[in-house]
mmCIF file with all atom_site columns, C-alpha atoms in Angstrom:
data_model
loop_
_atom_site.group_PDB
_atom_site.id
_atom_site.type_symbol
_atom_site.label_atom_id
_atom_site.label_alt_id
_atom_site.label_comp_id
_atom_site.label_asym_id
_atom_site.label_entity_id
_atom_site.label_seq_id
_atom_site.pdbx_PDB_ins_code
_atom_site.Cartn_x
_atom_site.Cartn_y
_atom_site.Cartn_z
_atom_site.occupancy
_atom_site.B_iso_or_equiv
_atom_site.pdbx_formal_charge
_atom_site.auth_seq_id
_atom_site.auth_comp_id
_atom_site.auth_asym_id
_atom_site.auth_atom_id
_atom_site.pdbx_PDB_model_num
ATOM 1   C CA . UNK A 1 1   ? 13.543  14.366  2.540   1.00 0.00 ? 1   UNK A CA 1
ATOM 2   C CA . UNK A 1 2   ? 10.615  11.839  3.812   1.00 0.00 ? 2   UNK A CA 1
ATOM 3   C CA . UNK A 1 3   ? 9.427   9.787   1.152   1.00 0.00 ? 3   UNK A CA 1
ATOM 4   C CA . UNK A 1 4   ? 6.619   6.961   1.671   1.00 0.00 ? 4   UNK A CA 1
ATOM 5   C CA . UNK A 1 5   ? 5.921   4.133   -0.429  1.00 0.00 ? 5   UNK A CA 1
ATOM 6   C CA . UNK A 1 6   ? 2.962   2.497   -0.201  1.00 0.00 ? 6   UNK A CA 1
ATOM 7   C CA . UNK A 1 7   ? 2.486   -0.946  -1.916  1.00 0.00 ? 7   UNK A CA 1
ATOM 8   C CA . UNK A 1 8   ? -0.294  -3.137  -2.947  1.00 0.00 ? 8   UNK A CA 1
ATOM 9   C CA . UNK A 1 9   ? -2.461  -4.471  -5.888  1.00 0.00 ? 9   UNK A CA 1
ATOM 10  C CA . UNK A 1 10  ? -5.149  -1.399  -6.468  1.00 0.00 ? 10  UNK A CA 1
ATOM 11  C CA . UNK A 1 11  ? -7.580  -3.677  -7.738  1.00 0.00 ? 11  UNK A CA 1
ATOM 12  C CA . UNK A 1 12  ? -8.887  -1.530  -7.065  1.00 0.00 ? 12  UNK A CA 1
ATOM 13  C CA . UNK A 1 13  ? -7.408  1.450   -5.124  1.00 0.00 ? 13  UNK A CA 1
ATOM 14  C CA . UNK A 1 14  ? -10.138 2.551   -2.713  1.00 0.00 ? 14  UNK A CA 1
ATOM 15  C CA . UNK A 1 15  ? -10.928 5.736   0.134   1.00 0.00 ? 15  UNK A CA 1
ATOM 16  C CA . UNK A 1 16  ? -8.564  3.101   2.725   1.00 0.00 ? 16  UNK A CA 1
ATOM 17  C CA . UNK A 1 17  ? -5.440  3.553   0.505   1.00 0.00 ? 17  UNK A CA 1
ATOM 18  C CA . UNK A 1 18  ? -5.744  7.167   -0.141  1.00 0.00 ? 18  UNK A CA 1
ATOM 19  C CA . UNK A 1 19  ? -6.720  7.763   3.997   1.00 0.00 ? 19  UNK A CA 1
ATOM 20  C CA . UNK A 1 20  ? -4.252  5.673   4.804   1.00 0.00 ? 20  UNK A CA 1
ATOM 21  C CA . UNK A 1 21  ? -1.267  7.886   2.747   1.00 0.00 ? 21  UNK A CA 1
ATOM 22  C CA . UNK A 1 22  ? -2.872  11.384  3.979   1.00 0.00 ? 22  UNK A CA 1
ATOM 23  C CA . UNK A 1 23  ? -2.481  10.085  7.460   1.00 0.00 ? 23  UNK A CA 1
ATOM 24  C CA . UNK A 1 24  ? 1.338   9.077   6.927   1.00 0.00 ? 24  UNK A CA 1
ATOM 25  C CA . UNK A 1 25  ? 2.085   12.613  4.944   1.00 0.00 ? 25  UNK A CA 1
ATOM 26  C CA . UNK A 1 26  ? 0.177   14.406  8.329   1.00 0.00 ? 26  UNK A CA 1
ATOM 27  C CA . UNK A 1 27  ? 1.913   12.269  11.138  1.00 0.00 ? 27  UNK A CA 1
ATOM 28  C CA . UNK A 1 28  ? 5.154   11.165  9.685   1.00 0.00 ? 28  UNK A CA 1
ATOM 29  C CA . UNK A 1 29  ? 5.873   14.762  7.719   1.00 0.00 ? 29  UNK A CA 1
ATOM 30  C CA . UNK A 1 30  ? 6.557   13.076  4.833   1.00 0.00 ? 30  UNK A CA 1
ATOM 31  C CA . UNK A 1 31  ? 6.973   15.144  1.416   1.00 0.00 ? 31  UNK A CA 1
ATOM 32  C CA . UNK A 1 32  ? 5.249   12.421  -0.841  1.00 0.00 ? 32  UNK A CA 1
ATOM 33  C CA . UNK A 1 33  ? 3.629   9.189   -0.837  1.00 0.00 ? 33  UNK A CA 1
ATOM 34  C CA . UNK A 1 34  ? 4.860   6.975   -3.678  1.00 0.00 ? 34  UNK A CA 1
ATOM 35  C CA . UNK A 1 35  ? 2.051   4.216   -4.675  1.00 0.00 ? 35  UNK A CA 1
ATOM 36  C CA . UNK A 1 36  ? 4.341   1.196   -6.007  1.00 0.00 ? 36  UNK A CA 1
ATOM 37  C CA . UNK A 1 37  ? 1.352   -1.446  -7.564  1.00 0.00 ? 37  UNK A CA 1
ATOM 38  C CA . UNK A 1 38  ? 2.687   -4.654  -8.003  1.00 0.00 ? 38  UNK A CA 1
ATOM 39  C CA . UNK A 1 39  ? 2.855   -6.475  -11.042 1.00 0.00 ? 39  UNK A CA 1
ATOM 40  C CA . UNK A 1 40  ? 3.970   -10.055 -10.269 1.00 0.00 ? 40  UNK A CA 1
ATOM 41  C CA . UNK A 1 41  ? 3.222   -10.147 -6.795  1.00 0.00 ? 41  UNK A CA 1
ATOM 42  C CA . UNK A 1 42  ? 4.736   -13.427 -5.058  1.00 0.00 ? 42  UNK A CA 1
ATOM 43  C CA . UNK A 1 43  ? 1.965   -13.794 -2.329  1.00 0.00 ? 43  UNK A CA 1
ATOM 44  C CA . UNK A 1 44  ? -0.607  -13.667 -4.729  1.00 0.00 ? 44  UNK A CA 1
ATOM 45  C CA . UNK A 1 45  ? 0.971   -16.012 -7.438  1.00 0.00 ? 45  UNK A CA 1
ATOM 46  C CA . UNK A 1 46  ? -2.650  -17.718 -8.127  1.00 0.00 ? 46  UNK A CA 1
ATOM 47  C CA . UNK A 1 47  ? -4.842  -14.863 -8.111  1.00 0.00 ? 47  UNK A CA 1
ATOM 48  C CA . UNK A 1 48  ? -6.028  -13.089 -11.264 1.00 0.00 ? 48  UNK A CA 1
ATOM 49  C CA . UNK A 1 49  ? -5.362  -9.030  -11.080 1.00 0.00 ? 49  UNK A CA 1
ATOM 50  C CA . UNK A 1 50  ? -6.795  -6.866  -13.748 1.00 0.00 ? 50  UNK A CA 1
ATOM 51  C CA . UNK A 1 51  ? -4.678  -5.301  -16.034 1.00 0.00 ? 51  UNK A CA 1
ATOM 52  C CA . UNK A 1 52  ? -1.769  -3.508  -14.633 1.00 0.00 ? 52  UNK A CA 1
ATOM 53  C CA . UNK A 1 53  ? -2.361  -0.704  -17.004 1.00 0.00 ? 53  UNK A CA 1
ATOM 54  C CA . UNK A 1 54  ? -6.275  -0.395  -15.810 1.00 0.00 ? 54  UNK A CA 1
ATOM 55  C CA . UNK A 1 55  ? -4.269  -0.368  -12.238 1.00 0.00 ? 55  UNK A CA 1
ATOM 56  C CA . UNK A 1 56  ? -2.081  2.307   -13.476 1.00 0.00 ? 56  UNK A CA 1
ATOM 57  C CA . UNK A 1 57  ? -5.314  4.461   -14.648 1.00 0.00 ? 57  UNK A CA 1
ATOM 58  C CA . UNK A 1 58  ? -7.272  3.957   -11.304 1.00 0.00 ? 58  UNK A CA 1
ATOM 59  C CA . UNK A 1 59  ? -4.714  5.433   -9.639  1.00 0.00 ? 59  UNK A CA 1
ATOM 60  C CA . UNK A 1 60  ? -4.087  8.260   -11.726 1.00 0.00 ? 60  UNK A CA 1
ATOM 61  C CA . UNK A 1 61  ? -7.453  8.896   -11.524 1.00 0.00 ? 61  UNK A CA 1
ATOM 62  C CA . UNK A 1 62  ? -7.572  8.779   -7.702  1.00 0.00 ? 62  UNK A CA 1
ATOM 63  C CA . UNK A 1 63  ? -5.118  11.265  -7.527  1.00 0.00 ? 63  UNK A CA 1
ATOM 64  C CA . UNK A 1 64  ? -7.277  13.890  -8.928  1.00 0.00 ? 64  UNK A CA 1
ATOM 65  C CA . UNK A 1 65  ? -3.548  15.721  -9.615  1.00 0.00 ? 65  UNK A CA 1
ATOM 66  C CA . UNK A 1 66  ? -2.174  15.708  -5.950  1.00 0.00 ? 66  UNK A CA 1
ATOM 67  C CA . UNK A 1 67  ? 1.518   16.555  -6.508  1.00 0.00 ? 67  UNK A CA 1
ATOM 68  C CA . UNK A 1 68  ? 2.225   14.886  -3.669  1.00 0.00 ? 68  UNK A CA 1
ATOM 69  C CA . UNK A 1 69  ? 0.797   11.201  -4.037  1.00 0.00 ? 69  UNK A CA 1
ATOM 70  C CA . UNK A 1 70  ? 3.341   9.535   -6.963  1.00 0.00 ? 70  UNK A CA 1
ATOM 71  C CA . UNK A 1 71  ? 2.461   6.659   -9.124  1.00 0.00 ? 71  UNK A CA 1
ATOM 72  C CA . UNK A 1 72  ? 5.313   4.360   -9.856  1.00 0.00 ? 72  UNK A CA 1
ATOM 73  C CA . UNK A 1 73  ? 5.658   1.521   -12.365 1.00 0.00 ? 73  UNK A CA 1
ATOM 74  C CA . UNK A 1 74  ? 8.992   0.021   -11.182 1.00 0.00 ? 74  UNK A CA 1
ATOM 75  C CA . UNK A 1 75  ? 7.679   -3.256  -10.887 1.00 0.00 ? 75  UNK A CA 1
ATOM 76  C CA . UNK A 1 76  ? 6.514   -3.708  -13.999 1.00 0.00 ? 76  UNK A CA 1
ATOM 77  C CA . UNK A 1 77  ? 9.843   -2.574  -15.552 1.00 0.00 ? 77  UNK A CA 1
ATOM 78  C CA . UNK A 1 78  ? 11.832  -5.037  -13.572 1.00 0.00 ? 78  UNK A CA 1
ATOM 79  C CA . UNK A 1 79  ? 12.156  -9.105  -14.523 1.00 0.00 ? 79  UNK A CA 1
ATOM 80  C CA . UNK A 1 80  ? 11.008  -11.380 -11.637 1.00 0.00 ? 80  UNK A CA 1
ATOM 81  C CA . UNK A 1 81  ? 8.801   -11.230 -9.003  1.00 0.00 ? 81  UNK A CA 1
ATOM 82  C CA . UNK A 1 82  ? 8.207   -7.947  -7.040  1.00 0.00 ? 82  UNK A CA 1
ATOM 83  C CA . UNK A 1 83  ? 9.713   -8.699  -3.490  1.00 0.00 ? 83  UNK A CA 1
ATOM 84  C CA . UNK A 1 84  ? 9.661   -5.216  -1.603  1.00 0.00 ? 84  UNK A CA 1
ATOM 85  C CA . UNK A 1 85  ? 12.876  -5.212  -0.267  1.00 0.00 ? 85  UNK A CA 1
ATOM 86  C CA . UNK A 1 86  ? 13.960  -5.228  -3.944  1.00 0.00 ? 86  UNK A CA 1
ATOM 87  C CA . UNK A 1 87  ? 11.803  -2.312  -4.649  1.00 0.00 ? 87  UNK A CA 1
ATOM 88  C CA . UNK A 1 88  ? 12.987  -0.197  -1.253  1.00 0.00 ? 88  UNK A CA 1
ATOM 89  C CA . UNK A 1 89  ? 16.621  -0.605  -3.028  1.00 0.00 ? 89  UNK A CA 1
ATOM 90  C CA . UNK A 1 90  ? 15.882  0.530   -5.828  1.00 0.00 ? 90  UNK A CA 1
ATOM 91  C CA . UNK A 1 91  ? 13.713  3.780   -3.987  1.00 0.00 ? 91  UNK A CA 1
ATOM 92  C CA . UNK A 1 92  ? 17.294  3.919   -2.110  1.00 0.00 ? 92  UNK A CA 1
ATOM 93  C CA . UNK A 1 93  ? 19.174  4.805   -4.650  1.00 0.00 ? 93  UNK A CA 1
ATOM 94  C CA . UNK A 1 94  ? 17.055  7.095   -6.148  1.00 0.00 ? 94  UNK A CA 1
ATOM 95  C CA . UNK A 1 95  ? 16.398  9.107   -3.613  1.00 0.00 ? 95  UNK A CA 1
ATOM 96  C CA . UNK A 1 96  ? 19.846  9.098   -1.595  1.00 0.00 ? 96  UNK A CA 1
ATOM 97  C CA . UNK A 1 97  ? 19.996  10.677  1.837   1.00 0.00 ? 97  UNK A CA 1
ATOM 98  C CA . UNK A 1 98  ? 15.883  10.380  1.804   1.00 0.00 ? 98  UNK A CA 1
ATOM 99  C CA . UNK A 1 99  ? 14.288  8.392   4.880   1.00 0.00 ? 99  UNK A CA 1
ATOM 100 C CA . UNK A 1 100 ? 12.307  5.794   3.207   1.00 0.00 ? 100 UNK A CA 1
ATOM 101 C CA . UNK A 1 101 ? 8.559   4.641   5.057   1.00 0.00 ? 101 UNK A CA 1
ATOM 102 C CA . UNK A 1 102 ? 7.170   1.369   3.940   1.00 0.00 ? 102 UNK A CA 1
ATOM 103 C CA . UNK A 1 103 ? 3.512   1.658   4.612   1.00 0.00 ? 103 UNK A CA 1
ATOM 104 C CA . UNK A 1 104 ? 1.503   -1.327  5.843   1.00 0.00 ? 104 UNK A CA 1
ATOM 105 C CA . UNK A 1 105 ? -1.719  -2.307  7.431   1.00 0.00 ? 105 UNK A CA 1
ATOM 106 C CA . UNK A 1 106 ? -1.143  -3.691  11.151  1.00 0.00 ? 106 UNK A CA 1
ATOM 107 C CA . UNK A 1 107 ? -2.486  -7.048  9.862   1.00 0.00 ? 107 UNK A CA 1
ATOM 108 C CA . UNK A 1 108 ? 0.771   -7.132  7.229   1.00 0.00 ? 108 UNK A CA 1
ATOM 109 C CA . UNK A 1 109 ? 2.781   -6.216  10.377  1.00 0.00 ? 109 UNK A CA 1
ATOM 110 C CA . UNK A 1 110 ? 1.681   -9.408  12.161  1.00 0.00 ? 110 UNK A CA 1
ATOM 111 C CA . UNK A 1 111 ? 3.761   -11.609 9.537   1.00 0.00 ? 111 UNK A CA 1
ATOM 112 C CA . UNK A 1 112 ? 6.398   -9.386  8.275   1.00 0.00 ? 112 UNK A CA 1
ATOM 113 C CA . UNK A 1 113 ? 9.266   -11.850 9.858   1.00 0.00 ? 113 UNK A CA 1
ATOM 114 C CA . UNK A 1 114 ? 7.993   -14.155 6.999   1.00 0.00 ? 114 UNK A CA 1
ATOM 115 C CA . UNK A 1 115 ? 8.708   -11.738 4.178   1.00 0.00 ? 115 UNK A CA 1
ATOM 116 C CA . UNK A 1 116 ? 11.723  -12.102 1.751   1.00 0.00 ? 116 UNK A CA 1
ATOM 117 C CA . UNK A 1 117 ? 14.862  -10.656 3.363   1.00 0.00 ? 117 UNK A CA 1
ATOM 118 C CA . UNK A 1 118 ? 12.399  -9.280  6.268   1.00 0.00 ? 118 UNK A CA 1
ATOM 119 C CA . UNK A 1 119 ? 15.922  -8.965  8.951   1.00 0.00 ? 119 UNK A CA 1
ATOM 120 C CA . UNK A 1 120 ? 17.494  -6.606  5.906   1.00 0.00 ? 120 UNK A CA 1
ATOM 121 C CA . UNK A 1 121 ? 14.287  -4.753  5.165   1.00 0.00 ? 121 UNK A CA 1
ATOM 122 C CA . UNK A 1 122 ? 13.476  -4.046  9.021   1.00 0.00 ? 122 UNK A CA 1
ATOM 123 C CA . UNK A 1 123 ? 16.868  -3.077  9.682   1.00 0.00 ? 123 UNK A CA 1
ATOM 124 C CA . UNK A 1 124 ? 17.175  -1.239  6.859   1.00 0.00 ? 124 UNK A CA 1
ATOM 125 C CA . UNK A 1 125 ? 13.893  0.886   6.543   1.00 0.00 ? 125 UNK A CA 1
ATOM 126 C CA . UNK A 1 126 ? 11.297  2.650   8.229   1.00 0.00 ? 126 UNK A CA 1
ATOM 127 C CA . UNK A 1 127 ? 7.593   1.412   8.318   1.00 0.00 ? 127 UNK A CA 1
ATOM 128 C CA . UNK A 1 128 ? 4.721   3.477   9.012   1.00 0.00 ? 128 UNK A CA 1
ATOM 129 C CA . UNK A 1 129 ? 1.721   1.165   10.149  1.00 0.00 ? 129 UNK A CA 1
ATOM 130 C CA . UNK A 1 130 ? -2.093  2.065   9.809   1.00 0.00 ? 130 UNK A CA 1
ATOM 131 C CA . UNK A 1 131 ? -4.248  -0.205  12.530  1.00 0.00 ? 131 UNK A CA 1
ATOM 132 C CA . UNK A 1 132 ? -6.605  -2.021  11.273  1.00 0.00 ? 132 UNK A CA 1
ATOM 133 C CA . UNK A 1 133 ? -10.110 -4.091  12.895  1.00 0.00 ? 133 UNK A CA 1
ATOM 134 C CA . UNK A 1 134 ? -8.697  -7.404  15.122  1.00 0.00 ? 134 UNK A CA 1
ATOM 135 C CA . UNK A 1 135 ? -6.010  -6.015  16.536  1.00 0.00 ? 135 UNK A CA 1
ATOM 136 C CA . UNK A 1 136 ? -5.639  -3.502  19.673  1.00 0.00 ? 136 UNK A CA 1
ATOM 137 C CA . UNK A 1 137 ? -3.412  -0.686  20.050  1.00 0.00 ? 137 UNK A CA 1
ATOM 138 C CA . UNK A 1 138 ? -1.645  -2.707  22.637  1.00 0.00 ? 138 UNK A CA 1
ATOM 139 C CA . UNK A 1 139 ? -1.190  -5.583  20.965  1.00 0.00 ? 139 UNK A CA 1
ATOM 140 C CA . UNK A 1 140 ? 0.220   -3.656  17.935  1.00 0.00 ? 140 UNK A CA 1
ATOM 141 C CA . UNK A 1 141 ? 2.770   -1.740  20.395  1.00 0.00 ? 141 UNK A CA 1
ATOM 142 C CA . UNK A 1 142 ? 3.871   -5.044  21.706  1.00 0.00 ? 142 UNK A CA 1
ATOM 143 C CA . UNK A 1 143 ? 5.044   -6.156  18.314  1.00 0.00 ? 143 UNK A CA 1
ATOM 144 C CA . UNK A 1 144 ? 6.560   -3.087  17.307  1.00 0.00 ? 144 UNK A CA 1
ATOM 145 C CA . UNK A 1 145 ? 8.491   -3.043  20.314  1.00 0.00 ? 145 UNK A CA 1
ATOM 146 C CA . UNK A 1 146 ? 9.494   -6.293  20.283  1.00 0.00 ? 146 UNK A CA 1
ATOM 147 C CA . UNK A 1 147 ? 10.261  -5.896  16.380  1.00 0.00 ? 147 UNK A CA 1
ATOM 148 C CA . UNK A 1 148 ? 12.683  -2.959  17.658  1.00 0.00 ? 148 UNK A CA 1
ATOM 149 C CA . UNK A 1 149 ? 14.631  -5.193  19.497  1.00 0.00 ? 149 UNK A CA 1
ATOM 150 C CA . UNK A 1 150 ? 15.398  -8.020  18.206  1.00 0.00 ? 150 UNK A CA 1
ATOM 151 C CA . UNK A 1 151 ? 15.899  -6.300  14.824  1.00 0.00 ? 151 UNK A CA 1
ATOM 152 C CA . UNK A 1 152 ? 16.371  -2.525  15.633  1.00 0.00 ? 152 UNK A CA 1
ATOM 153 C CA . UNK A 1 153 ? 13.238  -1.539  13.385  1.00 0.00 ? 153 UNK A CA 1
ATOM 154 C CA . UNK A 1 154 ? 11.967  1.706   13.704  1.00 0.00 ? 154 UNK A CA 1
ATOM 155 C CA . UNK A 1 155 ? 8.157   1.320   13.410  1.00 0.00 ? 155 UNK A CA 1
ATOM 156 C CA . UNK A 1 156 ? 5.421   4.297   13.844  1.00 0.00 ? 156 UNK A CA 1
ATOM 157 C CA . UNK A 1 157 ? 2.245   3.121   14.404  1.00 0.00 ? 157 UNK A CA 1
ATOM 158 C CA . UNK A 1 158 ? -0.548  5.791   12.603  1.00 0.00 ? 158 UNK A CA 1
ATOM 159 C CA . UNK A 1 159 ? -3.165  7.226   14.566  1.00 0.00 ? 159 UNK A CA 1
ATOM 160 C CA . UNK A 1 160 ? -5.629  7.016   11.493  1.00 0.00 ? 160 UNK A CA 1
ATOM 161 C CA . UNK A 1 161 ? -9.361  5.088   11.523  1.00 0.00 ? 161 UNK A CA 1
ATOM 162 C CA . UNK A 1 162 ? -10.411 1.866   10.733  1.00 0.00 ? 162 UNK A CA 1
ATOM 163 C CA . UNK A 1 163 ? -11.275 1.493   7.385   1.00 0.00 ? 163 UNK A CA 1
ATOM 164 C CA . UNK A 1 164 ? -12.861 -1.737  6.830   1.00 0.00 ? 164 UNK A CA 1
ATOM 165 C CA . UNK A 1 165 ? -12.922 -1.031  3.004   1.00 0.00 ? 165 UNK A CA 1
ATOM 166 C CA . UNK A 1 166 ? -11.407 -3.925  0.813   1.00 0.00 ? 166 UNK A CA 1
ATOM 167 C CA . UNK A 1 167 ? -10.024 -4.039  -2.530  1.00 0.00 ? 167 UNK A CA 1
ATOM 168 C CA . UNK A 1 168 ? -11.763 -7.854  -3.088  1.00 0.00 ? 168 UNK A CA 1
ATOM 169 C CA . UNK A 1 169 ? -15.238 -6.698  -0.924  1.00 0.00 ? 169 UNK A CA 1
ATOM 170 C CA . UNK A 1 170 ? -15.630 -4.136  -4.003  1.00 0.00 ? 170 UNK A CA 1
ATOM 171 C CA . UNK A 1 171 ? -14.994 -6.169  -6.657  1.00 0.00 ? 171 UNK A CA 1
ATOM 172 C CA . UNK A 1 172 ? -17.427 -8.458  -5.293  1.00 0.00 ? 172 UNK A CA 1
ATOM 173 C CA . UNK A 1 173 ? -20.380 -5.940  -5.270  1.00 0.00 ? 173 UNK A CA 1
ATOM 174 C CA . UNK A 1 174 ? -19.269 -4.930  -9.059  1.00 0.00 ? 174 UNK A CA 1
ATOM 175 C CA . UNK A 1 175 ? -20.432 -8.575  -9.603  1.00 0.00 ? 175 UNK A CA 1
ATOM 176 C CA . UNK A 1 176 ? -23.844 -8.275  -7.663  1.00 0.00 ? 176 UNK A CA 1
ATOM 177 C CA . UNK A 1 177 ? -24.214 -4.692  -9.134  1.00 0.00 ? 177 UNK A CA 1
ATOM 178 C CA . UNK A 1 178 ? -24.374 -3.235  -5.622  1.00 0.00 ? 178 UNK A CA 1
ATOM 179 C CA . UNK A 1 179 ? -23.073 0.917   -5.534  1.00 0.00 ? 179 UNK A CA 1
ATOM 180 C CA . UNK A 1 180 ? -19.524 1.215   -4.823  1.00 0.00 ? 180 UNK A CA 1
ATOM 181 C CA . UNK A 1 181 ? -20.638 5.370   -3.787  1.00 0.00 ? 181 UNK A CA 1
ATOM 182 C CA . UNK A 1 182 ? -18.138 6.700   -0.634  1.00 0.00 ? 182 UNK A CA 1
ATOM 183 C CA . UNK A 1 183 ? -16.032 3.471   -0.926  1.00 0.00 ? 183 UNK A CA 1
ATOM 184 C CA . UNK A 1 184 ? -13.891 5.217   -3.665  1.00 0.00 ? 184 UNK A CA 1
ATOM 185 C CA . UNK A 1 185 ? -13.439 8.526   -5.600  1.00 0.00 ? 185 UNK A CA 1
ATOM 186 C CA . UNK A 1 186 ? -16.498 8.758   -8.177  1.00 0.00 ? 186 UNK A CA 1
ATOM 187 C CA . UNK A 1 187 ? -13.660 9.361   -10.965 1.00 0.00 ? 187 UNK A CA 1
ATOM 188 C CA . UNK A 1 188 ? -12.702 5.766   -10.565 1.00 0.00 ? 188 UNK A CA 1
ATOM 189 C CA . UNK A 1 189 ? -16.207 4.399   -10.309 1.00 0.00 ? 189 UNK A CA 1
ATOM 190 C CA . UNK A 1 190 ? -16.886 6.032   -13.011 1.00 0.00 ? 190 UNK A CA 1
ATOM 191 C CA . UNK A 1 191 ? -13.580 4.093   -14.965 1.00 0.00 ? 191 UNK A CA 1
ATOM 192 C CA . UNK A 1 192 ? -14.625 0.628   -13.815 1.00 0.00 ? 192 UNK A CA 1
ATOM 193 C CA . UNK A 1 193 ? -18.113 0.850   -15.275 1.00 0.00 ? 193 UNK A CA 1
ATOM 194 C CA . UNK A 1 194 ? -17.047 2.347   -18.497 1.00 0.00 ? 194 UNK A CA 1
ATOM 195 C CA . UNK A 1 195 ? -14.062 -0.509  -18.293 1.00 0.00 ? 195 UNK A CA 1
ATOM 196 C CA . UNK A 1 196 ? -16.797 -2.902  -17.521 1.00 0.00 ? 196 UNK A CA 1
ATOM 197 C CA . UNK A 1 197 ? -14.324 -4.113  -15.301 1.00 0.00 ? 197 UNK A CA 1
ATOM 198 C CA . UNK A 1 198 ? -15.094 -6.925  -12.219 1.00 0.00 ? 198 UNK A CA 1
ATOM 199 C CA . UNK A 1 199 ? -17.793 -8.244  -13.941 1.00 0.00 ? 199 UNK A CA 1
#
């Protein structure tokens, strides 16, 4: 079994995310896409997310019943803050035997060394990593090779599009009531106006 995960705030989840996962189910063969939205994030200790549960329901929503795109709430059933190679532990276990595909943007690839326990998790796991605008391909296949040697990481770089779509560019034109239309499914447009959420 090939299971990804696929981590971040969804504040909100947008066309990039769900791209981004479709892409990694088509190139890596995976059987599901796990969406793991953090709760306590550590990088992000002084920003203000929305509710995890409006998180939750924007996802859901986004789904629009794919059996093979999972939400999961570990992090918010766990105490402390949600460092992935925690979570990818926990995945581990539940899914013995399974290969396990962390799934990041290039520009998260660029400073993984600095991430908690980042020898363990990049020895440990595989990554699946979507390109994204400021870096070339050959830039991007530099690091992963190098990444592969000093650490023995097995990295797969995605040949999906640039989406320059961003979770905080949206929320900003929820402020200056500016259409969020083809940035992200209609069903959770629809949620964040009814939520009045961003304003």
């Amino acid at each position: 079994m090939k299971v990804g995960i696929l981590g971040g705030s969804f504040d909100p989840i947008h066309n990039g995310h769900l791209l981004m996962a479709q892409y990694a189910i088509e190139e890596l063969q995976l059987d599901q896409v796990i969406f793991l939205p953090t709760f306590k994030p550590p990088h992000k200790m002084g920003d203000k997310l929305s509710k995890f549960s409006d998180r939750v329901n924007m996802l859901e929503l986004a789904f629009d019943k794919r059996e093979d795109f999972v939400l999961s709430t570990l992090e918010s059933e766990r105490p402390g803050l949600g460092y992935t190679y925690d979570s990818l532990k926990i995945f581990a276990k539940k899914y013995p035997g399974a290969e396990l595909f962390f799934l990041i943007g290039s520009d998260s690839l660029m400073y993984i060394e600095k991430w908690y326990r980042s020898e363990d998790l990049l020895r440990e796991f595989f990554f699946g990593v979507a390109p994204r605008p400021g870096r070339s391909k050959k830039e991007l296949e530099a690091t992963i090779n190098r990444l592969a040697v000093d650490y023995g990481a097995k990295i797969y770089l995605l040949d999906s599009p640039y989406i320059e779509i961003s979770s905080t560019g949206l929320r900003q034109r929820v402020k200056e009531a500016r259409p969020l239309k083809y940035h992200l499914p209609e069903s959770v447009e629809e949620y964040i106006y009814e939520q009045m959420l961003y304003k």
